[in-house]
C-alpha angles and dihedrals in degrees: 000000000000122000098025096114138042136197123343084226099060108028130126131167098335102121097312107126110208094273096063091252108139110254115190083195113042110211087236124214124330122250118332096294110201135175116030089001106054089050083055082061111056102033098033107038097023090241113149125242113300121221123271095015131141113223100245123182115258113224114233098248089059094057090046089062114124139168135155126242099032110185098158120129092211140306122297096208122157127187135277090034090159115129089355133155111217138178117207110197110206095014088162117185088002107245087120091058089044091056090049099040083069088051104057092031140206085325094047125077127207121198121191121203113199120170082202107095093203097046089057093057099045084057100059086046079091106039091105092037102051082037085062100042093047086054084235120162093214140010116278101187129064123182123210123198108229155092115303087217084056110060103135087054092053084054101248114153134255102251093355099132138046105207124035114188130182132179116207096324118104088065087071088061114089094205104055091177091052092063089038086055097049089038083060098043088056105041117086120228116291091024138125158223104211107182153152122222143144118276126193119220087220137023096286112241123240096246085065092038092051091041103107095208095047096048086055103048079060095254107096077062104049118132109241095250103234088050102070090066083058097048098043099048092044082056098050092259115135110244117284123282122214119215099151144018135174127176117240121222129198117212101188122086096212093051085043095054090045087057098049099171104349113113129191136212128187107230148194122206140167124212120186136203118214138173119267096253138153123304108296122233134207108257138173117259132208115184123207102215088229094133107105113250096018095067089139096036150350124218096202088174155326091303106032141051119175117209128202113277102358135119115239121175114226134196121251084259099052090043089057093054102054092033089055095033136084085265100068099100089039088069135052109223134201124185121245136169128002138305125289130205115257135202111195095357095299122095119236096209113079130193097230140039088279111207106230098143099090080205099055088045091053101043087058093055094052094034084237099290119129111235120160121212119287116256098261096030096108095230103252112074095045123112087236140060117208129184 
């Protein structure tokens, strides 16, 4: 495992997750970002070309972003950031946040959360700086030192943002449904944790979960996959919803032997919060093509793209998020079919072979043939992990 990373002072995406612990597997990007984002990217962080992306101008202040002691393993960025309040947990040295703080403009506010002292400081090094260069009046980030299972401590507001992101963090924590929980009592109604993390195809067994490396390497801390539905809905979330999945492969005998059986994904997911309404229905869909950056389409997850100008028919569960979402004046939408039941506002029954399983999802992609991640190819945009 030796000789896999250089120097603190220099590295960027090669197996740092965003609070500066050594990853052999980066969690890689989250989720396929397109528009505005995939050109950050590229440009910004020297990442190549993700799947499924448009080209979009970047505008001059975002490639000016810089900060110091990047260990980020990519940007978890989702669509329709404008005038947004988000909360970043483990934002590490910032540039995250930075990066951000352009997309939901002078209106907009990023906090970044970081349980790293020093990381914290480093991050408000460039306040003044990224302020300047975004031709900003005034500061629209703030960074807090503390726990990300501790937010109310920290002071941060019940339903005070919008958007809550995270990058391979939550899987540190040992009480999952303490940071959900947290994540819920600060998000307002019709927001939303969009974020990428391991997940483990089985409980994970103490031996993995005691084992230091592995810990470490953010897989003695995966999230049994099918547990993170339990936890979120207990807590009020709608069910998960897919958008990306890559297989991740160990390349060590004495780890593997250590696994067995247990197998690990890097996954993005999105969990909603939405007001309890009435029982949502399935409904037809146009969307206006109106979101920066997805003009054409929106891949909005792992079962539906919405193209410009044409009719798609969604699920009750689907219809209650971009009704009571941030999307909703981004659609047109047209009642069909009867009433579902619903549990928290969302509707269990779906009108299609929905993807949930982040394996299945990932197998497919791969066709079920391991393959790790060309030498070059930066580790983060590649279809697969490797330890």
């Amino acid at each position: 495992m030796q000789g896999l990373h250089g120097d603190n002072e220099t590295q960027q995406c090669v197996g740092l997750d965003c609070c500066g612990r050594l990853c052999i597997h980066p969690c890689g990007v989250a989720g396929q970002p397109g528009g505005v984002a995939s050109a950050l990217l590229r440009a910004e962080l020297g990442y190549p070309r993700c799947r499924n992306v448009e080209s979009w101008p970047l505008p001059e202040t975002l490639r000016s972003t810089r900060t110091f002691r990047y260990y980020g393993c990519g940007l978890v960025v989702p669509e329709l950031l404008e005038n947004c309040r988000i909360l970043d947990l483990g934002c590490g040295s910032g540039r995250d946040c930075y990066v951000l703080s352009q997309l939901v403009g002078e209106k907009g506010h990023v906090t970044g959360i970081d349980m790293t002292e020093v990381q914290v400081d480093v991050a408000k090094t460039y306040l003044e700086y990224h302020m300047e260069k975004f031709g900003f009046q005034a500061p629209n980030v703030t960074f807090i030192h503390c726990c990300i299972e501790k937010l109310a401590e920290a002071g941060v507001q019940k339903e005070s943002h919008d958007i809550v992101v995270s990058n391979c963090v939550i899987n540190l924590v040992p009480d999952k449904g303490q940071v959900l929980r947290e994540v819920y009592h600060v998000l307002k109604y019709g927001g939303e944790l969009y974020f990428s993390d391991v997940y483990a195809s089985l409980e994970v067994p103490e031996d993995i979960k005691s084992h230091k490396v592995l810990w470490g390497e953010c897989l003695g801390g995966a999230l049994y996959w099918k547990d993170l539905a339990i936890i979120a809905q207990k807590i009020g979330f709608c069910p998960p919803r897919l958008v990306t999945a890559n297989l991740i492969t160990v390349q060590n005998k004495e780890l593997e032997s250590v696994l067995g059986d247990c197998r690990f994904v890097s996954a993005t997911f999105r969990l909603f919060k939405l007001p309890k309404t009435e029982p949502a229905k399935r409904c037809r869909v146009v969307y206006k093509g109106g979101i920066t950056g997805h003009e054409r389409e929106l891949i909005f997850d792992a079962n539906f793209t919405f193209k410009e100008g044409e009719a798609v028919d969604v699920d009750g569960e689907t219809a209650a998020i971009l009704k009571n979402s941030r999307f909703a004046p981004e659609f047109l939408f047209t009642p069909v079919g009867a009433e579902l039941l619903v549990a928290q506002g969302c509707s269990g029954l779906e009108t299609k072979d929905i993807i949930r399983d982040p394996f299945k999802l990932a197998e497919e992609s791969d066709k079920g043939k391991p393959r790790h991640a060309p030498d070059g190819s930066g580790g983060c945009c590649g279809k697969k992990k490797s330890c």
